[in-house]
Amino acid sequence: MKSNRRNFLLMAVCAVSLSACGSGGDSSSNSGETVKPATVDGAIEKPSLKLGFIKLTDMAPLAIAKEKGFFAEEGLNVTLEPQANWKVLLDGVIGGQLDGAHMLAGQPLAATIGYGTKADLIAPLSLDLNGNAITLSNKVWAQIEPGLKKNADGKPQHPISASVLKPVIAGYKAQGKQFKMGMVFPVSTHNYELRYWLAAGGVEPGYYTPGDVAGTVGAEAALSVTPPPQMPATMEAGTIDGYCVGEPWNQAAVQKKIGVPVITDDEIWKKNPEKVLGLRKDFAEKYPATTAAMLRAIIKAQQWLDIDGGKNRAEAVKILARSNYVGADEAVIGASMTGQFTFESGDTRAAPDFNIFFNDYAGYPFYSDAIWYLTQMRRWGQIAEDQTDQWYFDTAKAVYRPDLYLAAAKKLADGGAIPADSIPETDGFKSEQSGFIDGLTYDGKTPNAYLAKFPIGLKKGQRVTASGVN
Amino acid sequence: MATVIVDKIHSQSGSESTAEKPGDGADLSVKPVKANPLTAKSWPIDPKKIANWLKSLAAPIIGILAFLALWAVLAPQVDTSLGSLPGPVEVSAQGLALFDEWSAAQDREAEFYAAQDASNAAAAANGEATRDFQYSGPPTFLDQIWTSLATVALGFFLATIIAVPLGLICGLSKTFNAAINPIVQIMKPVSPLAWLPIVTMVISATMTDPDPSLPKSFVISAIVVMLCSLWSTLINTAIGAASIDKDLLNVGKVLRLGWFAKLTRLVLPSALPYIFTGMRLSLGVGWMVLIAAEMLAQNPGLGKFVWDEFQNGSSQSLARIMFAVIVIGLIGFLLDRIMMLLQNFASRNRTV
């Protein structure tokens, strides 16, 4: 702990140099200084915008901002366009066909550090918390279900640990087969959540070597990429034995009777950050007023989704069920959006926090959230070399832009559109967080110390080669 | 005739092109180009003719009805994860639903513009800035059809203006033909899906204008269509130009026709039927390629409609996809007929 405190002092000293870290807006140090809103004045420069999204319920803030007229109120004319997969969406934003998009939190971070495609992207707003789950195929479920601890009512005790998969994986191995699971993108929340869950249960999810995006070095469970809407079909075809994906694709598996969700991401990490709004950095610089207007509309939509204990959720489900948004059946979308979540068919449990769009400061892009994703990239080898704590802070501040969020939110609060206490007074770091399935705690101010806590994951100085970790 | 392209003429009995026919197998109406004067039909009201006509219609109608009956009986027995396979009734119901969605969208669009005009009038009266927004609703099925047709038209047009001159030069110059023949033979069988990433990268690199007049995706799709539908026209044109009657060329020499006159007076007229046959094949290929390209690249059009519906995974998705498939087939058929008419027109009263 002493070294941590010394690091901390160092950081305070570095604060001066940090202010030139190129985040464009106000960059406070880590010495507890509150993030200041950026100054945004002037008329909207680009009123007609095209935003991309993937067919998932957590794109709701965008659909609601359009359908409930929040974009129009801010003087924007927005087209929402569904994309085939996360890669197409990312390329669309980088290439300028899309002005912005509903993105995985890891995408702007990875693009900025040059993992995959190199481009300067920013995340001025977080779209939601939670919203994913892990589903296993019927075959695997049948093998693990008898061994699960049961509650008094005969239903499985939650959270279910990944350690129950160990005998299943051993059985696969004995037959010379590999146990395979799907996630949606190499830098997706789902990849890190699935790996976290597997590793917490003692299952090796595999490592990434530099220049390889398969991430299956030393894997006991091999993970592969499948676009969210194709997950059920891919599992049904037997290509994967389970997957981690956002809604409605877990409830769809229940409804189609092809699989059983075993754990929601809220049970892996309480109130974890999920999607962000991703923009090109030059877009936000060139069109500051447009960016602010877009953020205001989305913040209003987020509030609309969560207000009064979610009284608008039923209407939101109806909107999302339209074929040009998520397009799945209303019943499937509603299964998770209205405070409940079905595991096995007949095992529906209350899940009031299954997805949070506005409460708990869900919209504020915390630096600590960005740093958590970066630590996981390092943990699994996507970041090949050790990095200093300072590097984590600088990267987070280059990508996550609470100053832009605050500029928009403060204006809304001043106008009375959102309550003033819905905007946090913070230096961008959440205090130490617990609520992880493996009982570890996370403090965004000490990323390297956090990485050292993991029994499974790269240690300081370790690198991955094709032959394994060394 | 030492070159591969031209040699193929001798190995083909008809002068139907060397390119594969679009694989429908059932269309036997591709006429050999040779000596195919389609006599102009006049249609006097002749009961015998009408009877004949009805007789000729009977078989296709029976075939279609039998197909529908089979479909209706067999479809419910296939159980997918999206429910059982929709039969003709469900599919036509979704067709109607799509039409309703289109008309609802039309109404919304009209409302949007009316509201904008009203607010603009108010703003103008107060001396404020007016807005000129385009309606930003989602594209309807008919919009997607329109986009696909426009894309294939552009791609086909580009393919034709490149392939016809090249083909003529190939037909007239054995050396040039020999030079490009290997490249043509290698490029011809490449799938559109293989071109797509390359074209996407190149277009993204060249179209840097943030607000291009034609959307990038539209250009990408059109160029992929062009790259795949070029070859039939090129090869057929080359054959047409090469197979010109020697006597005609000799007459040209006697008359001391210049190069250009030779081209326009002798070569083009005799190659025209071949060119049209090639274009007809090209268009068929282009239409097939386009749907695949749109599906993969998520460019607007019918292919994207199909993919989006597949991704929706709702209980109506399958019926909508099937309806789209039928529409795609019908459009392909219509395009083919239009080209056939042109082809017949071009080869009318000619003996090649």
mmCIF file of C-alpha atoms in Angstrom, chain A residues 36-274:
data_model
loop_
_atom_site.group_PDB
_atom_site.id
_atom_site.type_symbol
_atom_site.label_atom_id
_atom_site.label_comp_id
_atom_site.label_asym_id
_atom_site.label_seq_id
_atom_site.Cartn_x
_atom_site.Cartn_y
_atom_site.Cartn_z
ATOM 1 C CA LYS A 36 -14.909 20.852 -15.150
ATOM 2 C CA PRO A 37 -17.384 21.050 -17.987
ATOM 3 C CA ALA A 38 -16.087 22.106 -21.369
ATOM 4 C CA THR A 39 -17.358 25.432 -22.618
ATOM 5 C CA VAL A 40 -19.691 24.974 -25.536
ATOM 6 C CA ASP A 41 -21.399 27.907 -27.144
ATOM 7 C CA GLY A 42 -22.745 28.698 -30.535
ATOM 8 C CA ALA A 43 -25.180 27.353 -33.032
ATOM 9 C CA ILE A 44 -25.431 23.755 -34.166
ATOM 10 C CA GLU A 45 -22.937 23.256 -36.992
ATOM 11 C CA LYS A 46 -24.218 19.975 -38.436
ATOM 12 C CA PRO A 47 -27.902 19.380 -37.743
ATOM 13 C CA SER A 48 -28.308 16.261 -39.898
ATOM 14 C CA LEU A 49 -26.548 13.293 -38.332
ATOM 15 C CA LYS A 50 -26.316 9.581 -38.982
ATOM 16 C CA LEU A 51 -25.729 7.335 -35.988
ATOM 17 C CA GLY A 52 -25.065 3.613 -36.133
ATOM 18 C CA PHE A 53 -26.226 0.950 -33.749
ATOM 19 C CA ILE A 54 -26.299 -2.801 -33.245
ATOM 20 C CA LYS A 55 -29.609 -4.521 -32.663
ATOM 21 C CA LEU A 56 -29.444 -4.718 -28.872
ATOM 22 C CA THR A 57 -31.772 -3.341 -26.238
ATOM 23 C CA ASP A 58 -29.065 -1.071 -24.862
ATOM 24 C CA MET A 59 -29.308 1.089 -27.963
ATOM 25 C CA ALA A 60 -32.571 2.253 -26.366
ATOM 26 C CA PRO A 61 -31.350 5.779 -25.510
ATOM 27 C CA LEU A 62 -30.764 6.450 -29.210
ATOM 28 C CA ALA A 63 -34.120 5.067 -30.343
ATOM 29 C CA ILE A 64 -35.940 6.937 -27.584
ATOM 30 C CA ALA A 65 -34.097 10.187 -28.297
ATOM 31 C CA LYS A 66 -35.323 9.938 -31.855
ATOM 32 C CA GLU A 67 -38.830 8.585 -31.355
ATOM 33 C CA LYS A 68 -39.728 10.770 -28.359
ATOM 34 C CA GLY A 69 -38.479 13.832 -30.190
ATOM 35 C CA PHE A 70 -35.498 14.638 -27.931
ATOM 36 C CA PHE A 71 -33.177 14.958 -30.923
ATOM 37 C CA ALA A 72 -35.691 17.203 -32.665
ATOM 38 C CA GLU A 73 -36.038 19.350 -29.509
ATOM 39 C CA GLU A 74 -32.305 19.991 -29.668
ATOM 40 C CA GLY A 75 -32.561 20.946 -33.338
ATOM 41 C CA LEU A 76 -31.067 17.731 -34.697
ATOM 42 C CA ASN A 77 -32.282 15.590 -37.554
ATOM 43 C CA VAL A 78 -30.909 12.141 -36.817
ATOM 44 C CA THR A 79 -30.951 8.973 -38.903
ATOM 45 C CA LEU A 80 -30.358 5.741 -37.009
ATOM 46 C CA GLU A 81 -28.879 2.912 -39.041
ATOM 47 C CA PRO A 82 -28.519 -0.690 -37.879
ATOM 48 C CA GLN A 83 -25.072 -2.202 -38.577
ATOM 49 C CA ALA A 84 -24.151 -5.784 -39.352
ATOM 50 C CA ASN A 85 -21.543 -6.210 -36.648
ATOM 51 C CA TRP A 86 -19.209 -4.249 -34.397
ATOM 52 C CA LYS A 87 -16.406 -4.173 -36.933
ATOM 53 C CA VAL A 88 -18.593 -2.658 -39.655
ATOM 54 C CA LEU A 89 -19.911 -0.139 -37.141
ATOM 55 C CA LEU A 90 -16.423 0.864 -36.015
ATOM 56 C CA ASP A 91 -15.200 1.242 -39.598
ATOM 57 C CA GLY A 92 -18.285 3.316 -40.369
ATOM 58 C CA VAL A 93 -17.485 5.799 -37.606
ATOM 59 C CA ILE A 94 -13.767 5.931 -38.429
ATOM 60 C CA GLY A 95 -14.461 6.291 -42.153
ATOM 61 C CA GLY A 96 -16.999 9.051 -41.607
ATOM 62 C CA GLN A 97 -20.052 7.266 -43.036
ATOM 63 C CA LEU A 98 -21.442 7.445 -39.500
ATOM 64 C CA ASP A 99 -21.151 10.521 -37.320
ATOM 65 C CA GLY A 100 -21.234 8.467 -34.164
ATOM 66 C CA ALA A 101 -22.480 5.176 -32.817
ATOM 67 C CA HIS A 102 -23.672 3.025 -29.976
ATOM 68 C CA MET A 103 -20.293 1.444 -29.161
ATOM 69 C CA LEU A 104 -18.628 -1.082 -26.942
ATOM 70 C CA ALA A 105 -16.681 0.734 -24.256
ATOM 71 C CA GLY A 106 -13.522 -1.026 -25.387
ATOM 72 C CA GLN A 107 -13.813 0.178 -28.983
ATOM 73 C CA PRO A 108 -12.810 3.842 -28.632
ATOM 74 C CA LEU A 109 -10.114 2.818 -26.131
ATOM 75 C CA ALA A 110 -8.691 0.109 -28.401
ATOM 76 C CA ALA A 111 -8.820 2.349 -31.471
ATOM 77 C CA THR A 112 -7.005 5.126 -29.630
ATOM 78 C CA ILE A 113 -4.190 2.866 -28.410
ATOM 79 C CA GLY A 114 -4.047 1.290 -31.860
ATOM 80 C CA TYR A 115 -5.263 -2.200 -31.021
ATOM 81 C CA GLY A 116 -7.043 -3.335 -34.173
ATOM 82 C CA THR A 117 -7.768 -0.177 -36.144
ATOM 83 C CA LYS A 118 -5.899 2.985 -35.175
ATOM 84 C CA ALA A 119 -8.055 6.083 -34.918
ATOM 85 C CA ASP A 120 -8.708 8.836 -32.415
ATOM 86 C CA LEU A 121 -12.129 8.183 -30.973
ATOM 87 C CA ILE A 122 -13.712 9.568 -27.848
ATOM 88 C CA ALA A 123 -16.492 8.505 -25.514
ATOM 89 C CA PRO A 124 -18.259 11.586 -24.144
ATOM 90 C CA LEU A 125 -21.116 9.612 -22.618
ATOM 91 C CA SER A 126 -21.782 6.176 -21.223
ATOM 92 C CA LEU A 127 -25.048 4.748 -22.481
ATOM 93 C CA ASP A 128 -25.877 2.275 -19.717
ATOM 94 C CA LEU A 129 -24.831 -0.064 -16.938
ATOM 95 C CA ASN A 130 -25.219 -3.864 -17.004
ATOM 96 C CA GLY A 131 -27.407 -5.495 -19.645
ATOM 97 C CA ASN A 132 -25.518 -8.678 -20.595
ATOM 98 C CA ALA A 133 -25.748 -12.293 -19.584
ATOM 99 C CA ILE A 134 -23.984 -15.579 -20.229
ATOM 100 C CA THR A 135 -25.993 -18.391 -21.807
ATOM 101 C CA LEU A 136 -25.041 -22.055 -22.117
ATOM 102 C CA SER A 137 -26.451 -24.548 -24.593
ATOM 103 C CA ASN A 138 -29.042 -27.081 -23.439
ATOM 104 C CA LYS A 139 -26.470 -29.851 -23.734
ATOM 105 C CA VAL A 140 -24.003 -28.167 -21.369
ATOM 106 C CA TRP A 141 -26.794 -27.088 -19.029
ATOM 107 C CA ALA A 142 -28.015 -30.680 -18.762
ATOM 108 C CA GLN A 143 -24.504 -31.705 -17.672
ATOM 109 C CA ILE A 144 -24.046 -29.026 -15.005
ATOM 110 C CA GLU A 145 -27.590 -28.614 -13.682
ATOM 111 C CA PRO A 146 -27.667 -31.713 -11.409
ATOM 112 C CA GLY A 147 -24.499 -30.571 -9.645
ATOM 113 C CA LEU A 148 -25.662 -27.039 -8.850
ATOM 114 C CA LYS A 149 -26.480 -26.009 -5.284
ATOM 115 C CA LYS A 150 -30.221 -25.488 -4.965
ATOM 116 C CA ASN A 151 -32.287 -23.013 -2.994
ATOM 117 C CA ALA A 152 -35.170 -24.171 -0.818
ATOM 118 C CA ASP A 153 -37.498 -23.878 -3.818
ATOM 119 C CA GLY A 154 -35.341 -26.298 -5.806
ATOM 120 C CA LYS A 155 -34.007 -23.623 -8.143
ATOM 121 C CA PRO A 156 -30.254 -23.150 -8.632
ATOM 122 C CA GLN A 157 -28.434 -20.849 -6.223
ATOM 123 C CA HIS A 158 -27.049 -17.735 -7.859
ATOM 124 C CA PRO A 159 -24.496 -16.604 -8.811
ATOM 125 C CA ILE A 160 -23.390 -19.764 -10.600
ATOM 126 C CA SER A 161 -19.587 -20.087 -10.678
ATOM 127 C CA ALA A 162 -17.769 -21.064 -13.844
ATOM 128 C CA SER A 163 -16.056 -23.809 -11.867
ATOM 129 C CA VAL A 164 -19.065 -26.014 -12.674
ATOM 130 C CA LEU A 165 -17.801 -26.074 -16.255
ATOM 131 C CA LYS A 166 -14.553 -27.817 -15.307
ATOM 132 C CA PRO A 167 -15.913 -31.388 -15.530
ATOM 133 C CA VAL A 168 -17.702 -30.505 -18.765
ATOM 134 C CA ILE A 169 -14.494 -29.167 -20.279
ATOM 135 C CA ALA A 170 -12.599 -32.237 -19.072
ATOM 136 C CA GLY A 171 -15.210 -34.417 -20.783
ATOM 137 C CA TYR A 172 -14.771 -32.504 -24.015
ATOM 138 C CA LYS A 173 -11.020 -32.858 -23.742
ATOM 139 C CA ALA A 174 -11.298 -36.619 -23.233
ATOM 140 C CA GLN A 175 -13.181 -36.795 -26.519
ATOM 141 C CA GLY A 176 -10.505 -34.655 -28.164
ATOM 142 C CA LYS A 177 -12.895 -31.728 -28.589
ATOM 143 C CA GLN A 178 -12.535 -28.118 -27.602
ATOM 144 C CA PHE A 179 -15.061 -26.322 -25.417
ATOM 145 C CA LYS A 180 -16.051 -23.195 -27.351
ATOM 146 C CA MET A 181 -17.888 -20.065 -26.368
ATOM 147 C CA GLY A 182 -18.919 -16.968 -28.289
ATOM 148 C CA MET A 183 -18.598 -13.267 -27.581
ATOM 149 C CA VAL A 184 -19.227 -10.300 -29.809
ATOM 150 C CA PHE A 185 -15.896 -8.559 -30.404
ATOM 151 C CA PRO A 186 -12.280 -8.868 -29.217
ATOM 152 C CA VAL A 187 -12.493 -5.620 -27.215
ATOM 153 C CA SER A 188 -16.107 -6.044 -26.129
ATOM 154 C CA THR A 189 -17.384 -5.816 -22.589
ATOM 155 C CA HIS A 190 -18.736 -9.301 -23.195
ATOM 156 C CA ASN A 191 -15.285 -10.698 -23.889
ATOM 157 C CA TYR A 192 -13.922 -9.270 -20.629
ATOM 158 C CA GLU A 193 -16.985 -10.296 -18.619
ATOM 159 C CA LEU A 194 -16.944 -13.808 -19.994
ATOM 160 C CA ARG A 195 -13.196 -14.090 -19.311
ATOM 161 C CA TYR A 196 -13.662 -12.640 -15.836
ATOM 162 C CA TRP A 197 -16.373 -15.172 -15.046
ATOM 163 C CA LEU A 198 -14.383 -18.103 -16.452
ATOM 164 C CA ALA A 199 -11.175 -17.068 -14.688
ATOM 165 C CA ALA A 200 -13.014 -16.480 -11.399
ATOM 166 C CA GLY A 201 -14.134 -20.101 -11.659
ATOM 167 C CA GLY A 202 -10.608 -21.278 -12.421
ATOM 168 C CA VAL A 203 -11.108 -21.839 -16.151
ATOM 169 C CA GLU A 204 -8.375 -20.471 -18.448
ATOM 170 C CA PRO A 205 -9.985 -18.324 -21.163
ATOM 171 C CA GLY A 206 -6.734 -17.986 -23.136
ATOM 172 C CA TYR A 207 -4.404 -15.121 -23.990
ATOM 173 C CA TYR A 208 -3.789 -12.832 -26.952
ATOM 174 C CA THR A 209 -0.387 -12.704 -28.589
ATOM 175 C CA PRO A 210 0.738 -9.496 -30.273
ATOM 176 C CA GLY A 211 -0.738 -9.484 -33.751
ATOM 177 C CA ASP A 212 -3.286 -12.190 -33.031
ATOM 178 C CA VAL A 213 -6.918 -11.470 -32.329
ATOM 179 C CA ALA A 214 -8.035 -15.023 -31.651
ATOM 180 C CA GLY A 215 -6.909 -14.932 -28.025
ATOM 181 C CA THR A 216 -6.846 -18.687 -27.569
ATOM 182 C CA VAL A 217 -3.264 -19.289 -26.373
ATOM 183 C CA GLY A 218 -3.494 -21.713 -23.471
ATOM 184 C CA ALA A 219 -7.289 -21.642 -23.497
ATOM 185 C CA GLU A 220 -9.430 -24.245 -21.764
ATOM 186 C CA ALA A 221 -12.490 -22.514 -23.176
ATOM 187 C CA ALA A 222 -11.812 -21.116 -26.646
ATOM 188 C CA LEU A 223 -13.654 -17.861 -27.302
ATOM 189 C CA SER A 224 -14.615 -16.689 -30.767
ATOM 190 C CA VAL A 225 -16.427 -13.706 -32.244
ATOM 191 C CA THR A 226 -20.037 -13.880 -33.443
ATOM 192 C CA PRO A 227 -22.299 -10.872 -34.107
ATOM 193 C CA PRO A 228 -24.966 -10.614 -31.377
ATOM 194 C CA PRO A 229 -28.036 -11.390 -33.501
ATOM 195 C CA GLN A 230 -26.416 -14.539 -34.849
ATOM 196 C CA MET A 231 -25.541 -15.915 -31.415
ATOM 197 C CA PRO A 232 -28.612 -18.139 -30.965
ATOM 198 C CA ALA A 233 -28.329 -19.522 -34.498
ATOM 199 C CA THR A 234 -24.597 -20.199 -34.043
ATOM 200 C CA MET A 235 -25.186 -22.011 -30.755
ATOM 201 C CA GLU A 236 -28.030 -23.977 -32.269
ATOM 202 C CA ALA A 237 -25.725 -25.048 -35.076
ATOM 203 C CA GLY A 238 -23.320 -26.429 -32.462
ATOM 204 C CA THR A 239 -20.445 -24.119 -33.393
ATOM 205 C CA ILE A 240 -20.340 -22.748 -29.839
ATOM 206 C CA ASP A 241 -21.452 -24.225 -26.514
ATOM 207 C CA GLY A 242 -22.373 -20.939 -24.885
ATOM 208 C CA TYR A 243 -22.022 -17.203 -25.251
ATOM 209 C CA CYS A 244 -21.952 -13.853 -23.532
ATOM 210 C CA VAL A 245 -24.132 -11.285 -25.231
ATOM 211 C CA GLY A 246 -26.454 -8.367 -24.560
ATOM 212 C CA GLU A 247 -30.200 -8.562 -24.608
ATOM 213 C CA PRO A 248 -32.448 -9.680 -26.275
ATOM 214 C CA TRP A 249 -30.224 -12.570 -27.361
ATOM 215 C CA ASN A 250 -30.169 -14.387 -24.021
ATOM 216 C CA GLN A 251 -33.924 -14.260 -23.580
ATOM 217 C CA ALA A 252 -34.233 -15.293 -27.226
ATOM 218 C CA ALA A 253 -32.370 -18.503 -26.373
ATOM 219 C CA VAL A 254 -34.850 -19.154 -23.562
ATOM 220 C CA GLN A 255 -37.780 -18.484 -25.827
ATOM 221 C CA LYS A 256 -36.440 -20.665 -28.637
ATOM 222 C CA LYS A 257 -35.607 -23.356 -26.057
ATOM 223 C CA ILE A 258 -32.042 -23.678 -27.296
ATOM 224 C CA GLY A 259 -30.138 -22.602 -24.180
ATOM 225 C CA VAL A 260 -30.195 -21.429 -20.586
ATOM 226 C CA PRO A 261 -28.790 -18.131 -19.268
ATOM 227 C CA VAL A 262 -26.710 -18.925 -16.169
ATOM 228 C CA ILE A 263 -25.557 -15.528 -14.935
ATOM 229 C CA THR A 264 -26.192 -11.848 -15.630
ATOM 230 C CA ASP A 265 -23.262 -9.454 -15.806
ATOM 231 C CA ASP A 266 -24.648 -7.648 -12.760
ATOM 232 C CA GLU A 267 -23.768 -10.806 -10.819
ATOM 233 C CA ILE A 268 -20.232 -10.803 -12.250
ATOM 234 C CA TRP A 269 -19.626 -7.135 -11.428
ATOM 235 C CA LYS A 270 -22.365 -5.069 -9.789
ATOM 236 C CA LYS A 271 -23.394 -2.114 -11.940
ATOM 237 C CA ASN A 272 -20.650 -2.482 -14.485
ATOM 238 C CA PRO A 273 -20.333 0.072 -17.279
ATOM 239 C CA GLU A 274 -21.496 -1.193 -20.634
#
